[in-house]
Amino acid sequence: MERDCDIAIIGAGVLGTCLAHWISSLYSARVCLIDASGDVASHTTSRNTGVIHRPFYLDPVKKGTFARAASLSYPMWMKFARDFSLPWEQVGTVEVALSDRDLDVISSYSEYAESNGMSREEYEVLDTHGLQAIEGSVKALGAFFSKTDTSVDYGLMTRAICGTLSGVSTVLGRSVVRIVEGEGYNLTLSDGSTLRARTVFNCAGANSLRIAHSMGLARDLSVFFFRGDYWRLRQDALPSIRHNIYSVPRFLKFPFLDPHFIVRYSGVRELGPNAALVAGPYVYSGFSESPLQALSWLFERPVLTRLSLLTNLEFLGMVRSEWESSTSPEGMVRRLSSFIPSLKASMISGPGISGVRGSVVSRSGFVPEAVMITDGSSLHVINYNSPGATGAPAFSAYVLIRAVSQGLLREPERNMSRLGWDLDAVREAMPDRGQGMTA
């Protein structure tokens, strides 16, 4: 089977689906949304903490694009949730300090929050007495309280957005195995069918770098996959804890948060996630899906880029400790009991969900933000990670703005999406200054 479209979007997670919404709202174009899974939002989008984060913890210099997208997207998600009667539980997040170093980090959050667009009413810096007043079961030297962090279901939200799409055809259950540039692009899918498109957007999440590599792009970058495991608490365990409880990350040079206590929108409470190194983007148990996958992971190119991380002793120490909390609830409980001392392994009812993220590395280490690469009439979004789902409405608009500035799309005739999201508001707050990499 062959089909034609104007714009192909690879990846029907939250980013690709939001982008499909913007494009189909603002242009008269034939859009095709492609995903290897049988449904939208099957992987990372539905397998995460489920929190819309306020950007109090994001350095506005090192992670300014993520921070601005998160800030802009919060009211967009709120409007969408209310308009479509979707879960929206403003539980708040308390991030605790366990050492003097952590107190220094906490003190910087107020500056980050203000720089990233949070109002003073949204947060509070707590001493030990203030922490005890709102969470008596939590012990720490102090904390930062982000009052407007909200628990949602990103999978539900993404599928609801997909239901509003007009002029978009979905191709699900088929992955893109080959892309050849000719008059536009010829995409070969895993079932042998082909698709022709004038413009291609690669929003394939953990597989986006593989697709870029297949087109000869970003060959100096590599991707490492990390599974986040959750353990579910019994319903009657620690009922007094009403907020998400985080701690300041131990490994500040790596892009991972330590496991936390999560209150989901449904009231279910879970511990996690960790960051267990695995061999592929869909490894939801063990290290790999097969011995062949493990072997190919070991020798994946670029070798030098991977070796720069695999020979880092601090990184290897982190990997070892993360795996401990993946294989046993006792390991996870031990990590959180340093600030929730009443937490016991007997309170765990069983495993929760698991999700995998792909983190991109260069010879200099982990790449801190998303990378956008344009080549011909294709645009590739690589390393779009946490808080990616939080910022997806605004960041997808930013992708569209970048595509216009690079000549992949013409200037849209309208600025308001079908959901009432304002493109000009994103353009003003996130002007395209050529951030990221351009091939």
Coordinates of C-alpha atoms in Angstrom, one line a residue:
M1 CA 0.0 0.0 0.0
E2 CA 1.2 3.5 -0.8
R3 CA -0.2 6.8 0.4
D4 CA 0.7 10.5 0.1
C5 CA 0.6 13.3 2.6
D6 CA 2.0 16.7 3.0
I7 CA 3.4 16.3 6.5
A8 CA 4.5 13.1 8.2
I9 CA 4.9 13.1 12.0
I10 CA 6.8 10.1 13.4
G11 CA 5.8 9.4 17.0
A12 CA 2.3 9.6 18.5
G13 CA 3.4 10.4 22.0
V14 CA 2.4 13.6 23.7
L15 CA 4.8 15.7 21.7
G16 CA 3.9 14.3 18.3
T17 CA 0.2 14.4 19.0
C18 CA 0.4 18.0 20.2
L19 CA 2.3 19.0 17.1
A20 CA -0.3 17.3 14.9
H21 CA -2.9 19.3 16.7
W22 CA -1.1 22.6 16.1
I23 CA -0.4 21.9 12.4
S24 CA -3.9 20.6 11.6
S25 CA -5.4 23.6 13.4
L26 CA -3.3 26.3 11.7
Y27 CA -2.8 24.8 8.2
S28 CA -4.9 23.2 5.5
A29 CA -2.6 20.2 5.0
R30 CA -2.7 16.4 4.8
V31 CA -1.0 15.2 8.0
C32 CA -0.1 11.6 8.8
L33 CA 0.7 10.6 12.4
I34 CA 2.8 7.4 12.6
D35 CA 3.6 5.2 15.6
A36 CA 5.0 1.8 16.0
S37 CA 2.5 1.0 18.8
G38 CA -1.1 0.1 18.3
D39 CA -2.3 3.2 20.1
V40 CA -1.2 6.7 20.8
A41 CA 0.8 7.4 24.0
S42 CA 1.6 3.8 24.6
H43 CA 5.1 4.2 26.0
T44 CA 6.8 7.1 27.9
T45 CA 3.8 9.4 27.7
S46 CA 1.7 6.9 29.8
R47 CA 4.5 5.4 31.8
N48 CA 5.7 8.3 34.0
T49 CA 5.1 10.0 37.3
G50 CA 2.0 11.8 35.9
V51 CA 2.9 15.2 37.3
I52 CA 2.6 18.6 35.6
H53 CA 5.6 20.2 37.1
R54 CA 6.1 23.8 37.8
P55 CA 9.6 24.8 36.8
F56 CA 11.0 25.7 40.2
Y57 CA 13.9 23.2 39.9
L58 CA 15.0 24.0 36.3
D59 CA 18.1 26.2 35.9
P60 CA 16.9 29.0 33.6
V61 CA 20.3 29.2 32.0
K62 CA 21.1 25.5 31.4
K63 CA 17.4 24.4 30.9
G64 CA 15.8 27.6 29.9
T65 CA 13.8 26.1 26.9
F66 CA 12.4 23.3 29.0
A67 CA 11.6 25.7 31.9
R68 CA 9.8 28.2 29.7
A69 CA 7.8 25.5 27.9
A70 CA 6.7 24.1 31.3
S71 CA 5.6 27.5 32.5
L72 CA 3.7 28.3 29.4
S73 CA 2.1 24.9 29.1
Y74 CA 0.6 24.8 32.7
P75 CA -2.4 27.0 31.9
M76 CA -2.8 25.3 28.5
W77 CA -3.1 21.9 30.2
M78 CA -5.4 23.3 32.8
K79 CA -7.8 24.7 30.3
F80 CA -7.7 21.5 28.3
A81 CA -8.4 19.3 31.4
R82 CA -11.3 21.5 32.4
D83 CA -12.8 21.7 28.9
F84 CA -12.7 17.9 28.5
S85 CA -13.4 17.0 32.2
L86 CA -10.1 15.2 32.6
P87 CA -8.3 14.5 35.9
W88 CA -6.6 17.5 37.5
E89 CA -5.5 17.1 41.1
Q90 CA -3.3 19.9 42.4
V91 CA -1.5 17.9 45.0
G92 CA 1.7 20.0 45.2
T93 CA 5.3 18.9 45.5
V94 CA 7.6 19.1 48.6
E95 CA 11.3 18.8 47.7
V96 CA 13.3 18.1 50.9
A97 CA 16.9 19.0 51.8
L98 CA 18.8 16.2 53.6
S99 CA 22.2 18.0 53.9
D100 CA 23.8 21.4 53.9
R101 CA 24.5 21.0 50.2
D102 CA 20.8 20.3 49.6
L103 CA 19.9 23.5 51.5
D104 CA 22.0 25.5 49.1
V105 CA 20.2 23.9 46.2
I106 CA 16.8 24.6 47.8
S107 CA 17.7 28.2 48.3
S108 CA 18.4 28.6 44.6
Y109 CA 14.9 27.4 43.7
S110 CA 13.2 30.6 44.6
E111 CA 15.4 32.4 42.1
Y112 CA 14.7 29.7 39.5
A113 CA 11.0 29.8 40.1
E114 CA 10.8 33.6 39.7
S115 CA 13.0 33.6 36.6
N116 CA 10.8 30.8 35.1
G117 CA 7.6 32.7 35.5
M118 CA 6.2 31.3 38.8
S119 CA 4.3 33.7 41.0
R120 CA 5.3 34.2 44.6
E121 CA 2.0 32.6 45.8
E122 CA 2.8 29.3 44.1
Y123 CA 5.7 28.4 46.3
E124 CA 7.2 28.5 49.8
V125 CA 10.6 27.8 51.3
L126 CA 10.1 25.8 54.5
D127 CA 12.2 25.3 57.6
T128 CA 11.9 22.1 59.7
H129 CA 8.9 23.5 61.6
G130 CA 7.1 24.6 58.4
L131 CA 7.7 21.2 56.9
Q132 CA 6.3 19.4 59.9
A133 CA 3.2 21.6 59.8
I134 CA 2.2 20.3 56.3
E135 CA 3.8 16.8 56.3
G136 CA 4.4 15.5 59.8
S137 CA 5.7 12.1 58.6
V138 CA 8.6 13.7 56.6
K139 CA 11.9 14.5 58.3
A140 CA 14.4 16.9 56.7
L141 CA 16.5 20.1 57.3
G142 CA 14.1 22.1 55.1
A143 CA 12.1 22.0 51.9
F144 CA 10.8 23.8 48.9
F145 CA 7.0 23.6 48.5
S146 CA 5.7 24.0 45.0
K147 CA 2.0 24.3 45.7
T148 CA 0.6 24.1 42.1
D149 CA 2.3 20.9 40.9
T150 CA -0.6 18.8 39.6
S151 CA -1.3 15.1 39.1
V152 CA -2.8 14.1 35.8
D153 CA -3.0 11.2 33.3
Y154 CA -0.9 12.1 30.3
G155 CA -2.0 9.1 28.3
L156 CA -5.6 10.0 28.8
M157 CA -4.8 13.6 27.8
T158 CA -2.9 12.6 24.7
R159 CA -5.6 10.3 23.5
A160 CA -8.2 13.1 24.1
I161 CA -6.1 15.5 21.9
C162 CA -5.9 12.8 19.3
G163 CA -9.7 12.6 19.3
T164 CA -9.9 16.3 18.4
L165 CA -7.6 16.0 15.3
S166 CA -9.1 17.0 12.0
G167 CA -7.4 16.3 8.7
V168 CA -5.0 13.9 10.3
S169 CA -4.7 10.2 9.4
T170 CA -3.1 7.9 11.9
V171 CA -0.9 4.9 11.0
L172 CA -0.5 2.8 14.1
G173 CA 1.2 -0.5 14.7
R174 CA 3.9 0.2 12.1
S175 CA 7.3 1.6 12.6
V176 CA 9.4 3.6 10.1
V177 CA 12.3 1.4 9.0
R178 CA 13.7 3.5 6.2
I179 CA 13.5 7.1 5.0
V180 CA 14.8 8.1 1.5
E181 CA 14.9 11.6 0.3
G182 CA 13.7 12.2 -3.3
E183 CA 10.9 14.5 -4.3
G184 CA 10.1 15.0 -0.6
Y185 CA 10.6 11.8 1.4
N186 CA 9.7 8.1 0.9
L187 CA 9.1 6.3 4.2
T188 CA 9.1 2.5 4.3
L189 CA 7.1 1.1 7.1
S190 CA 7.6 -2.2 9.0
D191 CA 4.7 -3.9 7.1
G192 CA 6.3 -3.1 3.7
S193 CA 3.9 -0.3 2.9
T194 CA 5.3 3.1 1.9
L195 CA 4.3 6.7 2.5
R196 CA 5.4 9.8 0.6
A197 CA 5.6 13.1 2.4
R198 CA 6.8 16.6 1.6
T199 CA 7.9 17.3 5.1
V200 CA 8.9 15.0 8.0
F201 CA 8.9 15.7 11.7
N202 CA 10.7 13.1 13.8
C203 CA 9.2 13.1 17.3
A204 CA 9.8 9.5 18.0
G205 CA 11.0 9.9 21.6
A206 CA 13.5 7.2 22.6
N207 CA 13.8 6.2 18.9
S208 CA 14.3 9.7 17.5
L209 CA 18.1 9.4 17.5
R210 CA 18.0 6.1 15.6
I211 CA 15.9 7.7 12.9
A212 CA 18.2 10.7 12.7
H213 CA 21.2 8.4 12.5
S214 CA 19.5 6.5 9.6
M215 CA 19.5 9.8 7.7
G216 CA 23.1 10.5 8.4
L217 CA 22.5 13.1 11.2
A218 CA 23.8 13.5 14.7
R219 CA 26.3 10.7 14.3
D220 CA 28.4 12.0 17.2
L221 CA 25.6 11.5 19.6
S222 CA 24.6 8.4 21.4
V223 CA 21.6 7.4 23.5
F224 CA 21.4 5.5 26.8
F225 CA 18.1 4.0 28.0
F226 CA 17.0 4.1 31.6
R227 CA 14.0 2.3 33.1
G228 CA 12.1 3.9 35.9
D229 CA 10.4 1.4 38.2
Y230 CA 7.6 2.2 40.6
W231 CA 6.4 0.3 43.7
R232 CA 2.8 0.7 44.8
L233 CA 1.9 1.3 48.4
R234 CA -1.0 -0.4 50.2
Q235 CA -4.1 1.7 50.3
D236 CA -3.9 2.0 54.1
A237 CA -0.2 3.0 54.3
L238 CA 0.8 6.5 55.4
P239 CA -2.5 8.1 54.7
S240 CA -1.4 11.4 56.3
I241 CA 1.0 12.1 53.4
R242 CA -1.0 14.3 51.0
H243 CA 1.8 15.8 48.7
N244 CA 4.4 14.5 46.3
I245 CA 7.6 14.2 48.3
Y246 CA 10.9 14.6 46.4
S247 CA 14.5 14.9 47.6
V248 CA 17.3 17.0 46.1
P249 CA 19.1 14.7 43.6
R250 CA 22.4 13.2 44.8
F251 CA 24.0 13.1 41.3
L252 CA 23.5 16.7 40.1
K253 CA 25.6 16.3 37.0
F254 CA 23.3 13.5 35.7
P255 CA 19.7 14.3 34.5
F256 CA 17.9 12.1 37.0
L257 CA 15.8 12.8 40.0
D258 CA 16.0 10.5 43.0
P259 CA 13.0 8.3 43.7
H260 CA 10.1 10.1 45.3
F261 CA 6.7 9.5 47.0
I262 CA 4.0 10.1 44.4
V263 CA 0.3 10.8 44.9
R264 CA -1.4 10.0 41.6
Y265 CA -4.6 11.7 40.6
S266 CA -6.6 8.6 41.5
G267 CA -5.3 8.6 45.0
V268 CA -2.9 5.7 44.4
R269 CA 0.5 6.3 46.0
E270 CA 3.7 5.0 44.6
L271 CA 7.5 5.1 45.3
G272 CA 9.8 5.7 42.3
P273 CA 11.1 6.0 39.7
N274 CA 14.7 5.0 39.7
A275 CA 17.0 5.1 36.6
A276 CA 18.1 1.5 35.8
L277 CA 20.3 1.3 32.7
V278 CA 18.7 -1.0 30.1
A279 CA 19.5 -2.0 26.5
G280 CA 16.5 -0.6 24.6
P281 CA 13.5 1.7 24.7
Y282 CA 10.9 -0.9 25.5
V283 CA 12.7 -3.0 28.1
Y284 CA 10.1 -3.0 30.9
S285 CA 11.8 -5.8 32.9
G286 CA 15.3 -7.1 33.1
F287 CA 18.2 -5.6 31.2
S288 CA 17.3 -6.5 27.6
E289 CA 14.6 -8.2 25.6
S290 CA 17.1 -10.7 24.1
P291 CA 20.8 -11.6 24.3
L292 CA 21.2 -10.2 20.8
Q293 CA 19.8 -6.8 21.9
A294 CA 22.2 -6.8 24.8
L295 CA 25.1 -7.5 22.5
S296 CA 24.2 -4.9 20.0
W297 CA 23.8 -2.3 22.8
L298 CA 27.3 -3.1 24.0
F299 CA 28.9 -2.3 20.6
E300 CA 26.6 0.5 19.4
R301 CA 28.2 3.4 17.7
P302 CA 29.6 6.0 18.3
V303 CA 31.9 3.9 20.5
L304 CA 34.0 6.8 21.8
T305 CA 30.9 8.8 22.9
R306 CA 29.6 5.8 24.8
L307 CA 33.0 5.0 26.4
S308 CA 33.3 8.5 27.8
L309 CA 30.3 7.6 30.0
L310 CA 30.8 3.9 30.6
T311 CA 34.3 4.6 32.0
N312 CA 32.9 7.3 34.4
L313 CA 33.2 5.8 37.9
E314 CA 30.6 8.1 39.4
F315 CA 28.1 7.2 36.7
L316 CA 28.8 3.4 37.2
G317 CA 28.3 3.9 40.9
M318 CA 24.9 5.5 40.2
V319 CA 23.9 2.7 37.9
R320 CA 24.7 0.1 40.5
S321 CA 22.6 1.8 43.2
E322 CA 19.7 2.4 40.8
W323 CA 19.5 -1.3 39.9
E324 CA 19.2 -2.2 43.6
S325 CA 15.9 -0.3 43.9
S326 CA 14.7 -1.9 40.7
T327 CA 14.9 -5.5 41.8
S328 CA 13.5 -5.2 45.3
P329 CA 11.0 -3.0 47.2
E330 CA 13.5 -3.0 50.1
G331 CA 16.0 -1.2 48.0
M332 CA 13.5 1.5 47.0
V333 CA 12.2 1.9 50.6
R334 CA 15.7 2.2 52.0
R335 CA 16.3 5.2 49.7
L336 CA 13.1 7.0 50.7
S337 CA 13.2 6.1 54.4
S338 CA 16.0 8.7 54.9
F339 CA 13.3 11.4 54.8
I340 CA 10.1 9.2 55.4
P341 CA 11.4 7.2 58.4
S342 CA 8.1 5.4 59.0
L343 CA 8.1 3.9 55.6
K344 CA 8.5 0.1 55.6
A345 CA 8.9 -2.5 52.9
S346 CA 5.8 -4.3 54.3
M347 CA 3.7 -1.3 53.1
I348 CA 4.4 -2.2 49.5
S349 CA 1.6 -4.0 47.8
G350 CA 3.5 -4.8 44.6
P351 CA 5.2 -3.3 41.5
G352 CA 3.6 -0.3 39.8
I353 CA 4.3 0.8 36.2
S354 CA 7.7 1.0 34.6
G355 CA 8.8 3.4 31.9
V356 CA 11.9 3.9 29.8
R357 CA 13.5 7.2 28.8
G358 CA 16.3 7.7 26.3
S359 CA 18.9 10.2 27.4
V360 CA 21.3 11.5 24.8
V361 CA 25.0 11.9 25.5
S362 CA 27.9 13.6 23.7
R363 CA 31.6 13.3 24.4
S364 CA 31.0 16.1 27.0
G365 CA 28.4 14.0 28.9
F366 CA 24.6 14.1 29.1
V367 CA 23.0 16.7 26.8
P368 CA 20.9 18.9 29.1
E369 CA 18.1 20.0 26.8
A370 CA 16.2 18.8 23.7
V371 CA 18.2 19.1 20.4
M372 CA 16.4 20.1 17.2
I373 CA 18.1 19.3 13.9
T374 CA 16.8 20.5 10.6
D375 CA 18.0 18.8 7.3
G376 CA 16.3 19.5 4.0
S377 CA 12.6 19.4 4.8
S378 CA 12.9 17.3 7.9
L379 CA 13.1 18.3 11.5
H380 CA 14.3 16.0 14.3
V381 CA 13.5 16.5 18.0
I382 CA 16.0 14.5 20.0
N383 CA 16.4 14.1 23.8
Y384 CA 13.0 15.4 24.6
N385 CA 12.9 14.3 28.2
S386 CA 11.5 15.3 31.6
P387 CA 9.6 17.5 32.1
G388 CA 8.7 16.8 28.5
A389 CA 5.1 15.9 29.0
T390 CA 4.6 19.0 31.2
G391 CA 5.8 21.3 28.4
A392 CA 4.5 19.5 25.4
P393 CA 1.8 22.0 24.4
A394 CA 4.2 25.0 24.3
F395 CA 7.2 23.0 23.1
S396 CA 5.4 21.5 20.1
A397 CA 4.4 25.1 19.2
Y398 CA 8.1 26.0 19.5
V399 CA 8.9 23.1 17.1
L400 CA 6.4 24.6 14.6
I401 CA 7.9 28.1 15.0
R402 CA 11.4 26.6 14.4
A403 CA 10.0 24.9 11.2
V404 CA 8.7 28.2 9.9
S405 CA 11.9 30.0 10.6
Q406 CA 13.9 27.2 8.8
G407 CA 11.6 27.3 5.8
L408 CA 10.0 23.9 6.3
L409 CA 6.5 25.5 6.8
R410 CA 5.0 28.7 5.6
E411 CA 3.8 31.3 8.2
P412 CA 0.4 30.1 9.4
E413 CA -2.7 32.2 8.5
R414 CA -4.2 31.7 12.0
N415 CA -2.6 31.8 15.5
M416 CA -5.2 30.1 17.6
S417 CA -5.4 26.3 17.7
R418 CA -8.6 24.3 17.8
L419 CA -8.2 24.0 21.6
G420 CA -7.8 27.7 22.1
W421 CA -4.0 27.5 22.5
D422 CA -2.3 30.7 21.3
L423 CA 0.7 30.4 19.0
D424 CA 1.7 34.0 19.3
A425 CA 1.9 33.8 23.1
V426 CA 4.5 31.0 22.7
R427 CA 6.3 32.9 20.0
E428 CA 6.6 36.0 22.2
A429 CA 7.8 34.0 25.3
M430 CA 10.1 31.5 23.3
P431 CA 11.5 33.4 20.4
D432 CA 13.4 31.3 18.0
R433 CA 17.1 32.2 18.3
G434 CA 18.5 29.1 16.7
Q435 CA 19.0 27.1 19.9
G436 CA 19.8 23.5 19.4
M437 CA 21.8 22.0 16.5
T438 CA 21.2 22.6 12.8
A439 CA 22.6 20.2 10.3

